[in-house]
PDB file of C-alpha atoms in Angstrom:
ATOM      1  CA  MET A   1      21.383  63.201  97.534  1.00  0.00           C
ATOM      2  CA  GLU A   2      20.586  64.684  94.174  1.00  0.00           C
ATOM      3  CA  THR A   3      23.306  64.930  91.588  1.00  0.00           C
ATOM      4  CA  VAL A   4      23.517  68.098  89.587  1.00  0.00           C
ATOM      5  CA  THR A   5      24.101  67.490  85.900  1.00  0.00           C
ATOM      6  CA  ARG A   6      25.707  70.238  83.882  1.00  0.00           C
ATOM      7  CA  ARG A   7      23.980  70.972  80.626  1.00  0.00           C
ATOM      8  CA  ARG A   8      26.171  71.429  77.607  1.00  0.00           C
ATOM      9  CA  PRO A   9      25.662  74.775  75.867  1.00  0.00           C
ATOM     10  CA  PRO A  10      23.915  74.719  72.511  1.00  0.00           C
ATOM     11  CA  ALA A  11      26.004  73.995  69.418  1.00  0.00           C
ATOM     12  CA  HIS A  12      25.745  77.535  68.059  1.00  0.00           C
ATOM     13  CA  THR A  13      26.981  78.950  71.399  1.00  0.00           C
ATOM     14  CA  ARG A  14      30.003  76.654  71.353  1.00  0.00           C
ATOM     15  CA  TYR A  15      30.696  77.696  67.776  1.00  0.00           C
ATOM     16  CA  VAL A  16      30.573  81.415  68.661  1.00  0.00           C
ATOM     17  CA  GLU A  17      32.906  80.860  71.636  1.00  0.00           C
ATOM     18  CA  PHE A  18      35.323  78.929  69.419  1.00  0.00           C
ATOM     19  CA  VAL A  19      35.381  81.747  66.854  1.00  0.00           C
ATOM     20  CA  ILE A  20      35.890  84.438  69.523  1.00  0.00           C
ATOM     21  CA  GLU A  21      38.711  82.490  71.184  1.00  0.00           C
ATOM     22  CA  GLY A  22      40.334  81.991  67.783  1.00  0.00           C
ATOM     23  CA  LEU A  23      40.159  85.722  67.014  1.00  0.00           C
ATOM     24  CA  ILE A  24      41.668  86.616  70.401  1.00  0.00           C
ATOM     25  CA  ARG A  25      44.456  84.082  69.911  1.00  0.00           C
ATOM     26  CA  LEU A  26      45.079  85.348  66.382  1.00  0.00           C
ATOM     27  CA  SER A  27      45.259  88.948  67.614  1.00  0.00           C
ATOM     28  CA  GLY A  28      47.840  88.043  70.239  1.00  0.00           C
ATOM     29  CA  ILE A  29      49.986  86.094  67.789  1.00  0.00           C
ATOM     30  CA  SER A  30      49.693  88.757  65.078  1.00  0.00           C
ATOM     31  CA  SER A  31      51.193  91.447  67.325  1.00  0.00           C
ATOM     32  CA  ILE A  32      54.292  89.286  67.800  1.00  0.00           C
ATOM     33  CA  VAL A  33      54.431  88.537  64.074  1.00  0.00           C
ATOM     34  CA  PHE A  34      54.189  92.252  63.215  1.00  0.00           C
ATOM     35  CA  ILE A  35      57.065  93.114  65.561  1.00  0.00           C
ATOM     36  CA  LEU A  36      59.225  90.360  64.074  1.00  0.00           C
ATOM     37  CA  ALA A  37      58.302  91.492  60.554  1.00  0.00           C
ATOM     38  CA  ILE A  38      59.331  95.075  61.357  1.00  0.00           C
ATOM     39  CA  PHE A  39      62.638  93.881  62.772  1.00  0.00           C
ATOM     40  CA  VAL A  40      63.274  91.680  59.706  1.00  0.00           C
ATOM     41  CA  PHE A  41      62.439  94.551  57.347  1.00  0.00           C
ATOM     42  CA  ILE A  42      64.753  96.987  59.117  1.00  0.00           C
ATOM     43  CA  GLY A  43      67.464  94.378  59.637  1.00  0.00           C
ATOM     44  CA  LYS A  44      67.473  93.310  55.989  1.00  0.00           C
ATOM     45  CA  GLU A  45      68.352  96.848  54.903  1.00  0.00           C
ATOM     46  CA  GLY A  46      70.671  97.926  57.699  1.00  0.00           C
ATOM     47  CA  ILE A  47      72.249  94.986  59.533  1.00  0.00           C
ATOM     48  CA  GLY A  48      75.006  94.529  56.942  1.00  0.00           C
ATOM     49  CA  PHE A  49      75.914  98.206  57.026  1.00  0.00           C
ATOM     50  CA  LEU A  50      75.817  98.250  60.829  1.00  0.00           C
ATOM     51  CA  ALA A  51      78.176  95.280  61.017  1.00  0.00           C
ATOM     52  CA  GLY A  52      80.646  96.872  58.603  1.00  0.00           C
ATOM     53  CA  HIS A  53      80.615 100.413  60.052  1.00  0.00           C
ATOM     54  CA  PHE A  54      79.888  99.767  63.720  1.00  0.00           C
ATOM     55  CA  VAL A  55      83.250 101.031  64.974  1.00  0.00           C
ATOM     56  CA  GLU A  56      83.130 104.146  62.782  1.00  0.00           C
ATOM     57  CA  MET A  57      79.608 104.981  63.920  1.00  0.00           C
ATOM     58  CA  LEU A  58      80.555 104.786  67.599  1.00  0.00           C
ATOM     59  CA  THR A  59      83.863 106.668  67.324  1.00  0.00           C
ATOM     60  CA  SER A  60      83.246 109.501  64.835  1.00  0.00           C
ATOM     61  CA  MET A  61      81.347 112.708  65.620  1.00  0.00           C
ATOM     62  CA  ASP A  62      80.829 113.703  61.979  1.00  0.00           C
ATOM     63  CA  TRP A  63      77.673 112.647  60.166  1.00  0.00           C
ATOM     64  CA  SER A  64      78.234 113.430  56.461  1.00  0.00           C
ATOM     65  CA  PRO A  65      76.694 110.592  54.430  1.00  0.00           C
ATOM     66  CA  THR A  66      76.721 112.598  51.169  1.00  0.00           C
ATOM     67  CA  ALA A  67      80.339 113.774  51.377  1.00  0.00           C
ATOM     68  CA  GLU A  68      83.263 112.258  49.486  1.00  0.00           C
ATOM     69  CA  PRO A  69      84.232 110.051  51.185  1.00  0.00           C
ATOM     70  CA  PRO A  70      81.084 109.680  53.296  1.00  0.00           C
ATOM     71  CA  VAL A  71      81.366 109.700  57.079  1.00  0.00           C
ATOM     72  CA  PHE A  72      78.811 107.953  59.277  1.00  0.00           C
ATOM     73  CA  GLY A  73      79.634 109.125  62.792  1.00  0.00           C
ATOM     74  CA  LEU A  74      76.885 108.509  65.324  1.00  0.00           C
ATOM     75  CA  VAL A  75      78.354 110.171  68.420  1.00  0.00           C
ATOM     76  CA  ALA A  76      76.920 113.667  67.883  1.00  0.00           C
ATOM     77  CA  LEU A  77      73.490 112.289  67.009  1.00  0.00           C
ATOM     78  CA  LEU A  78      73.505 109.993  70.029  1.00  0.00           C
ATOM     79  CA  VAL A  79      74.587 112.791  72.370  1.00  0.00           C
ATOM     80  CA  GLY A  80      71.924 115.086  70.905  1.00  0.00           C
ATOM     81  CA  THR A  81      69.262 112.443  71.492  1.00  0.00           C
ATOM     82  CA  LEU A  82      70.382 111.775  75.070  1.00  0.00           C
ATOM     83  CA  TRP A  83      70.667 115.531  75.685  1.00  0.00           C
ATOM     84  CA  CYS A  84      67.038 116.172  74.722  1.00  0.00           C
ATOM     85  CA  VAL A  85      65.747 113.077  76.509  1.00  0.00           C
ATOM     86  CA  GLY A  86      67.708 113.801  79.692  1.00  0.00           C
ATOM     87  CA  LEU A  87      66.633 117.452  79.884  1.00  0.00           C
ATOM     88  CA  SER A  88      63.016 116.555  79.173  1.00  0.00           C
ATOM     89  CA  LEU A  89      63.003 113.994  81.993  1.00  0.00           C
ATOM     90  CA  LEU A  90      64.494 116.536  84.399  1.00  0.00           C
ATOM     91  CA  ILE A  91      61.492 118.725  83.627  1.00  0.00           C
ATOM     92  CA  SER A  92      58.693 116.192  83.218  1.00  0.00           C
ATOM     93  CA  VAL A  93      59.431 113.637  85.964  1.00  0.00           C
ATOM     94  CA  PRO A  94      59.193 115.989  88.994  1.00  0.00           C
ATOM     95  CA  VAL A  95      56.199 117.853  87.565  1.00  0.00           C
ATOM     96  CA  GLY A  96      54.434 114.688  86.393  1.00  0.00           C
ATOM     97  CA  LEU A  97      54.885 112.774  89.643  1.00  0.00           C
ATOM     98  CA  ALA A  98      53.865 115.808  91.700  1.00  0.00           C
ATOM     99  CA  ALA A  99      50.719 116.117  89.582  1.00  0.00           C
ATOM    100  CA  ALA A 100      50.047 112.400  90.028  1.00  0.00           C
ATOM    101  CA  VAL A 101      50.347 112.733  93.816  1.00  0.00           C
ATOM    102  CA  TYR A 102      47.979 115.709  93.783  1.00  0.00           C
ATOM    103  CA  LEU A 103      45.367 113.894  91.685  1.00  0.00           C
ATOM    104  CA  SER A 104      45.609 110.731  93.746  1.00  0.00           C
ATOM    105  CA  GLU A 105      45.675 112.113  97.283  1.00  0.00           C
ATOM    106  CA  PHE A 106      44.787 115.796  97.486  1.00  0.00           C
ATOM    107  CA  ALA A 107      42.338 116.678  94.703  1.00  0.00           C
ATOM    108  CA  SER A 108      38.593 116.394  95.206  1.00  0.00           C
ATOM    109  CA  GLU A 109      36.664 113.948  93.061  1.00  0.00           C
ATOM    110  CA  ARG A 110      35.264 116.697  90.842  1.00  0.00           C
ATOM    111  CA  THR A 111      38.659 118.347  90.394  1.00  0.00           C
ATOM    112  CA  ARG A 112      40.288 114.996  89.662  1.00  0.00           C
ATOM    113  CA  GLU A 113      37.821 114.115  86.924  1.00  0.00           C
ATOM    114  CA  SER A 114      38.117 117.570  85.341  1.00  0.00           C
ATOM    115  CA  LEU A 115      41.920 117.484  85.328  1.00  0.00           C
ATOM    116  CA  LYS A 116      42.007 113.948  83.959  1.00  0.00           C
ATOM    117  CA  ILE A 117      39.923 115.088  80.992  1.00  0.00           C
ATOM    118  CA  ILE A 118      42.416 117.885  80.351  1.00  0.00           C
ATOM    119  CA  ILE A 119      45.324 115.436  80.626  1.00  0.00           C
ATOM    120  CA  GLU A 120      43.680 113.110  78.114  1.00  0.00           C
ATOM    121  CA  LEU A 121      43.207 116.035  75.730  1.00  0.00           C
ATOM    122  CA  LEU A 122      46.904 116.911  76.053  1.00  0.00           C
ATOM    123  CA  ALA A 123      47.816 113.318  75.197  1.00  0.00           C
ATOM    124  CA  ALA A 124      45.687 113.548  72.032  1.00  0.00           C
ATOM    125  CA  ILE A 125      47.533 116.577  70.609  1.00  0.00           C
ATOM    126  CA  PRO A 126      49.538 115.527  67.514  1.00  0.00           C
ATOM    127  CA  SER A 127      53.303 115.875  67.682  1.00  0.00           C
ATOM    128  CA  VAL A 128      53.375 118.298  64.744  1.00  0.00           C
ATOM    129  CA  VAL A 129      51.156 120.666  66.757  1.00  0.00           C
ATOM    130  CA  TRP A 130      53.644 120.517  69.625  1.00  0.00           C
ATOM    131  CA  GLY A 131      56.306 121.341  67.038  1.00  0.00           C
ATOM    132  CA  PHE A 132      54.359 124.434  65.991  1.00  0.00           C
ATOM    133  CA  ILE A 133      54.114 125.456  69.654  1.00  0.00           C
ATOM    134  CA  GLY A 134      57.892 125.127  69.973  1.00  0.00           C
ATOM    135  CA  VAL A 135      58.505 127.186  66.829  1.00  0.00           C
ATOM    136  CA  MET A 136      55.938 129.928  67.384  1.00  0.00           C
ATOM    137  CA  ILE A 137      55.940 130.301  71.191  1.00  0.00           C
ATOM    138  CA  LEU A 138      59.070 128.790  72.744  1.00  0.00           C
ATOM    139  CA  ASN A 139      61.393 129.984  69.980  1.00  0.00           C
ATOM    140  CA  PRO A 140      60.947 133.748  70.603  1.00  0.00           C
ATOM    141  CA  LEU A 141      60.664 133.155  74.349  1.00  0.00           C
ATOM    142  CA  LEU A 142      64.082 131.463  74.483  1.00  0.00           C
ATOM    143  CA  GLN A 143      65.567 134.235  72.345  1.00  0.00           C
ATOM    144  CA  ASP A 144      64.307 136.770  74.874  1.00  0.00           C
ATOM    145  CA  MET A 145      66.095 134.706  77.552  1.00  0.00           C
ATOM    146  CA  GLY A 146      69.446 135.121  75.763  1.00  0.00           C
ATOM    147  CA  ALA A 147      69.567 132.331  73.202  1.00  0.00           C
ATOM    148  CA  GLN A 148      70.990 133.307  69.822  1.00  0.00           C
ATOM    149  CA  VAL A 149      68.757 130.721  68.168  1.00  0.00           C
ATOM    150  CA  GLY A 150      65.473 129.719  69.770  1.00  0.00           C
ATOM    151  CA  LEU A 151      65.428 126.364  68.003  1.00  0.00           C
ATOM    152  CA  ASN A 152      67.806 124.404  70.215  1.00  0.00           C
ATOM    153  CA  GLY A 153      68.148 121.468  72.572  1.00  0.00           C
ATOM    154  CA  LEU A 154      66.301 123.195  75.413  1.00  0.00           C
ATOM    155  CA  ASN A 155      63.361 123.927  73.143  1.00  0.00           C
ATOM    156  CA  GLY A 156      63.243 120.275  72.133  1.00  0.00           C
ATOM    157  CA  ALA A 157      63.493 119.160  75.768  1.00  0.00           C
ATOM    158  CA  ILE A 158      60.589 121.401  76.822  1.00  0.00           C
ATOM    159  CA  VAL A 159      58.415 120.131  73.975  1.00  0.00           C
ATOM    160  CA  LEU A 160      59.262 116.510  74.807  1.00  0.00           C
ATOM    161  CA  ALA A 161      58.514 117.168  78.478  1.00  0.00           C
ATOM    162  CA  LEU A 162      55.079 118.568  77.592  1.00  0.00           C
ATOM    163  CA  MET A 163      54.390 115.554  75.392  1.00  0.00           C
ATOM    164  CA  THR A 164      55.491 113.113  78.097  1.00  0.00           C
ATOM    165  CA  LEU A 165      53.604 114.701  80.997  1.00  0.00           C
ATOM    166  CA  PRO A 166      50.190 113.118  80.251  1.00  0.00           C
ATOM    167  CA  LEU A 167      51.753 109.642  80.237  1.00  0.00           C
ATOM    168  CA  LEU A 168      53.635 110.227  83.493  1.00  0.00           C
ATOM    169  CA  VAL A 169      50.631 111.733  85.262  1.00  0.00           C
ATOM    170  CA  SER A 170      48.235 108.998  84.162  1.00  0.00           C
ATOM    171  CA  LEU A 171      50.512 106.056  84.975  1.00  0.00           C
ATOM    172  CA  GLY A 172      51.784 107.690  88.160  1.00  0.00           C
ATOM    173  CA  GLU A 173      48.261 108.222  89.456  1.00  0.00           C
ATOM    174  CA  ASP A 174      47.356 104.614  88.643  1.00  0.00           C
ATOM    175  CA  ALA A 175      50.405 103.383  90.565  1.00  0.00           C
ATOM    176  CA  LEU A 176      49.540 105.483  93.620  1.00  0.00           C
ATOM    177  CA  ARG A 177      45.858 104.536  93.630  1.00  0.00           C
ATOM    178  CA  ALA A 178      46.843 100.867  93.365  1.00  0.00           C
ATOM    179  CA  VAL A 179      48.422 101.050  96.838  1.00  0.00           C
ATOM    180  CA  PRO A 180      46.027  99.295  99.272  1.00  0.00           C
ATOM    181  CA  GLU A 181      43.812 101.556 101.339  1.00  0.00           C
ATOM    182  CA  SER A 182      45.017  99.792 104.486  1.00  0.00           C
ATOM    183  CA  TYR A 183      48.407 101.495 104.046  1.00  0.00           C
ATOM    184  CA  ARG A 184      46.769 104.897 104.242  1.00  0.00           C
ATOM    185  CA  GLN A 185      44.622 103.930 107.208  1.00  0.00           C
ATOM    186  CA  ALA A 186      47.622 102.555 109.092  1.00  0.00           C
ATOM    187  CA  ALA A 187      49.617 105.736 108.477  1.00  0.00           C
ATOM    188  CA  VAL A 188      46.748 107.938 109.681  1.00  0.00           C
ATOM    189  CA  ALA A 189      46.278 105.716 112.742  1.00  0.00           C
ATOM    190  CA  MET A 190      49.917 106.259 113.664  1.00  0.00           C
ATOM    191  CA  GLY A 191      49.429 110.025 113.572  1.00  0.00           C
ATOM    192  CA  ALA A 192      51.071 110.757 110.233  1.00  0.00           C
ATOM    193  CA  THR A 193      50.092 113.889 108.360  1.00  0.00           C
ATOM    194  CA  LYS A 194      48.897 113.744 104.771  1.00  0.00           C
ATOM    195  CA  TRP A 195      52.301 114.689 103.404  1.00  0.00           C
ATOM    196  CA  GLU A 196      54.132 112.257 105.711  1.00  0.00           C
ATOM    197  CA  MET A 197      51.821 109.478 104.537  1.00  0.00           C
ATOM    198  CA  VAL A 198      52.628 110.294 100.899  1.00  0.00           C
ATOM    199  CA  ARG A 199      56.363 110.651 101.429  1.00  0.00           C
ATOM    200  CA  ARG A 200      56.998 107.705 103.772  1.00  0.00           C
ATOM    201  CA  VAL A 201      54.275 105.233 102.810  1.00  0.00           C
ATOM    202  CA  LEU A 202      52.731 105.750  99.374  1.00  0.00           C
ATOM    203  CA  LEU A 203      55.796 106.707  97.350  1.00  0.00           C
ATOM    204  CA  PRO A 204      57.898 103.752  98.616  1.00  0.00           C
ATOM    205  CA  ALA A 205      54.979 101.373  98.112  1.00  0.00           C
ATOM    206  CA  ALA A 206      54.342 102.595  94.564  1.00  0.00           C
ATOM    207  CA  GLN A 207      57.979 103.011  93.531  1.00  0.00           C
ATOM    208  CA  ARG A 208      57.943 100.164  91.007  1.00  0.00           C
ATOM    209  CA  GLY A 209      54.857 101.509  89.270  1.00  0.00           C
ATOM    210  CA  LEU A 210      56.337 105.010  89.239  1.00  0.00           C
ATOM    211  CA  LEU A 211      59.564 103.626  87.770  1.00  0.00           C
ATOM    212  CA  VAL A 212      57.549 101.954  85.014  1.00  0.00           C
ATOM    213  CA  ALA A 213      55.936 105.315  84.237  1.00  0.00           C
ATOM    214  CA  VAL A 214      59.350 106.973  83.980  1.00  0.00           C
ATOM    215  CA  LEU A 215      60.743 104.202  81.752  1.00  0.00           C
ATOM    216  CA  LEU A 216      57.776 104.412  79.404  1.00  0.00           C
ATOM    217  CA  GLY A 217      58.290 108.167  79.344  1.00  0.00           C
ATOM    218  CA  VAL A 218      61.885 107.561  78.265  1.00  0.00           C
ATOM    219  CA  GLY A 219      60.659 105.369  75.427  1.00  0.00           C
ATOM    220  CA  ARG A 220      58.200 108.088  74.415  1.00  0.00           C
ATOM    221  CA  CYS A 221      60.960 110.692  74.302  1.00  0.00           C
ATOM    222  CA  VAL A 222      63.457 108.526  72.434  1.00  0.00           C
ATOM    223  CA  GLY A 223      60.981 107.633  69.703  1.00  0.00           C
ATOM    224  CA  GLU A 224      59.572 111.116  69.075  1.00  0.00           C
ATOM    225  CA  THR A 225      60.359 112.430  65.575  1.00  0.00           C
ATOM    226  CA  MET A 226      58.377 115.297  64.100  1.00  0.00           C
ATOM    227  CA  ALA A 227      58.419 117.685  67.068  1.00  0.00           C
ATOM    228  CA  VAL A 228      62.183 117.415  67.664  1.00  0.00           C
ATOM    229  CA  LEU A 229      62.810 117.750  63.931  1.00  0.00           C
ATOM    230  CA  MET A 230      61.036 121.108  64.006  1.00  0.00           C
ATOM    231  CA  VAL A 231      62.433 122.657  67.197  1.00  0.00           C
ATOM    232  CA  THR A 232      65.975 121.383  67.937  1.00  0.00           C
ATOM    233  CA  GLY A 233      67.854 123.331  65.252  1.00  0.00           C
ATOM    234  CA  HIS A 234      68.962 120.165  63.407  1.00  0.00           C
ATOM    235  CA  ALA A 235      72.705 120.789  63.862  1.00  0.00           C
ATOM    236  CA  VAL A 236      75.131 117.852  64.039  1.00  0.00           C
ATOM    237  CA  ARG A 237      77.231 118.981  66.993  1.00  0.00           C
ATOM    238  CA  ILE A 238      78.003 118.173  70.607  1.00  0.00           C
ATOM    239  CA  PRO A 239      76.015 120.596  72.803  1.00  0.00           C
ATOM    240  CA  HIS A 240      77.983 122.583  75.377  1.00  0.00           C
ATOM    241  CA  GLY A 241      75.107 124.655  76.734  1.00  0.00           C
ATOM    242  CA  LEU A 242      71.351 124.674  77.116  1.00  0.00           C
ATOM    243  CA  PHE A 243      70.861 126.934  74.107  1.00  0.00           C
ATOM    244  CA  ASP A 244      72.976 124.927  71.641  1.00  0.00           C
ATOM    245  CA  PRO A 245      71.145 123.387  68.668  1.00  0.00           C
ATOM    246  CA  VAL A 246      71.314 119.606  68.366  1.00  0.00           C
ATOM    247  CA  ARG A 247      70.081 116.810  66.112  1.00  0.00           C
ATOM    248  CA  THR A 248      68.478 113.587  67.246  1.00  0.00           C
ATOM    249  CA  ILE A 249      68.618 110.163  65.606  1.00  0.00           C
ATOM    250  CA  THR A 250      64.892 110.099  64.816  1.00  0.00           C
ATOM    251  CA  ALA A 251      65.010 113.553  63.226  1.00  0.00           C
ATOM    252  CA  THR A 252      67.950 112.455  61.066  1.00  0.00           C
ATOM    253  CA  ILE A 253      66.032 109.463  59.737  1.00  0.00           C
ATOM    254  CA  ALA A 254      62.916 111.538  59.012  1.00  0.00           C
ATOM    255  CA  ALA A 255      64.830 114.355  57.299  1.00  0.00           C
ATOM    256  CA  GLU A 256      67.166 112.258  55.127  1.00  0.00           C
ATOM    257  CA  LEU A 257      65.293 109.096  54.188  1.00  0.00           C
ATOM    258  CA  GLY A 258      63.410 110.787  51.352  1.00  0.00           C
ATOM    259  CA  GLU A 259      66.666 112.049  49.801  1.00  0.00           C
ATOM    260  CA  ALA A 260      68.697 108.838  50.111  1.00  0.00           C
ATOM    261  CA  VAL A 261      69.170 106.632  47.053  1.00  0.00           C
ATOM    262  CA  ARG A 262      67.417 103.323  47.594  1.00  0.00           C
ATOM    263  CA  GLY A 263      69.964 100.592  48.293  1.00  0.00           C
ATOM    264  CA  GLY A 264      72.890 103.010  48.666  1.00  0.00           C
ATOM    265  CA  GLN A 265      75.144 103.470  51.682  1.00  0.00           C
ATOM    266  CA  HIS A 266      73.238 106.512  52.871  1.00  0.00           C
ATOM    267  CA  TYR A 267      69.973 104.572  52.654  1.00  0.00           C
ATOM    268  CA  GLN A 268      71.426 101.619  54.545  1.00  0.00           C
ATOM    269  CA  SER A 269      72.969 103.856  57.204  1.00  0.00           C
ATOM    270  CA  LEU A 270      69.538 105.294  58.048  1.00  0.00           C
ATOM    271  CA  PHE A 271      68.175 101.788  58.507  1.00  0.00           C
ATOM    272  CA  ALA A 272      71.164 101.061  60.759  1.00  0.00           C
ATOM    273  CA  LEU A 273      70.087 104.037  62.886  1.00  0.00           C
ATOM    274  CA  GLY A 274      66.603 102.533  62.953  1.00  0.00           C
ATOM    275  CA  ILE A 275      68.032  99.246  64.248  1.00  0.00           C
ATOM    276  CA  LEU A 276      69.797 101.064  67.085  1.00  0.00           C
ATOM    277  CA  LEU A 277      66.608 102.950  67.979  1.00  0.00           C
ATOM    278  CA  PHE A 278      64.598  99.737  67.848  1.00  0.00           C
ATOM    279  CA  ALA A 279      67.094  98.095  70.201  1.00  0.00           C
ATOM    280  CA  VAL A 280      67.040 101.025  72.647  1.00  0.00           C
ATOM    281  CA  THR A 281      63.241 101.230  72.818  1.00  0.00           C
ATOM    282  CA  PHE A 282      63.004  97.444  73.086  1.00  0.00           C
ATOM    283  CA  VAL A 283      65.372  97.413  76.068  1.00  0.00           C
ATOM    284  CA  VAL A 284      63.501 100.283  77.748  1.00  0.00           C
ATOM    285  CA  ASN A 285      60.093  98.631  77.300  1.00  0.00           C
ATOM    286  CA  LEU A 286      61.456  95.241  78.369  1.00  0.00           C
ATOM    287  CA  THR A 287      62.898  96.808  81.524  1.00  0.00           C
ATOM    288  CA  ALA A 288      59.548  98.433  82.268  1.00  0.00           C
ATOM    289  CA  ASP A 289      57.760  95.101  81.736  1.00  0.00           C
ATOM    290  CA  PHE A 290      60.123  93.210  84.063  1.00  0.00           C
ATOM    291  CA  THR A 291      59.771  95.963  86.654  1.00  0.00           C
ATOM    292  CA  LEU A 292      55.978  95.779  86.472  1.00  0.00           C
ATOM    293  CA  ARG A 293      56.029  91.982  86.774  1.00  0.00           C
ATOM    294  CA  GLY A 294      58.228  92.217  89.854  1.00  0.00           C
ATOM    295  CA  ARG A 295      55.774  94.704  91.334  1.00  0.00           C
ATOM    296  CA  ARG A 296      52.825  92.378  90.720  1.00  0.00           C
ATOM    297  CA  GLU A 297      54.610  89.355  92.187  1.00  0.00           C
ATOM    298  CA  ARG A 298      55.548  91.354  95.228  1.00  0.00           C
TER     299      ARG A 298
END
């Protein structure tokens, strides 16, 4: 019986593999280092202020950092952020998941490829362009619908929904197409119609992946800055209707950071808002990651 001897690769090949493995390892470690560096940078400027004004920020509705004395109430900003995010999800989630179902199960191959190109183009539109769309198109349209001011929370929610749709459609379609083909064949063999197969088989089987898409959409909405700064009206108030102007946390940071005195209370308060946003997006992304891991293990 002949023994097969494995030949060692040449020295230069081993050297190239060692370099490539080192670069890959360095890239993975650097991403973690960058995240920690960002957290340290933000925390150094805002963690002391957050610790000293945490109760005030969560109990006051007035955000007046330049008044005498200054007030750093976070409630109105937090409600404005949740208002825009919640309304945008009410619009984007049903439309996005319906579009994902259509692309995955009902569209022809040619139609699917054409629509996916359009979806990718929508995802590439800069946020400032979406802001212009909200100002120039949605603003007069909402005024015609009865709004006194077209730059309001509903305008911001519609813009955020349009920005989130490509992400929801793409991830939702991937989750549905990841369902094994045997599920579809079994449903058809039992006499199920196309819609019954989608509703009773595919959607339950892909629910974890669809939930991940929604959670990542939430993170996309929470972190958006320029578009909501342009279209929400930038008013620090609790909204009581769809047409009320609001202000989000990200828009507050973008609008006021350039005017704040470096090292002052106003400056530190904006970094404290950044810490809260960082924590929220971290929790959302971590939840999506755990959900996706549970889906893979299952």
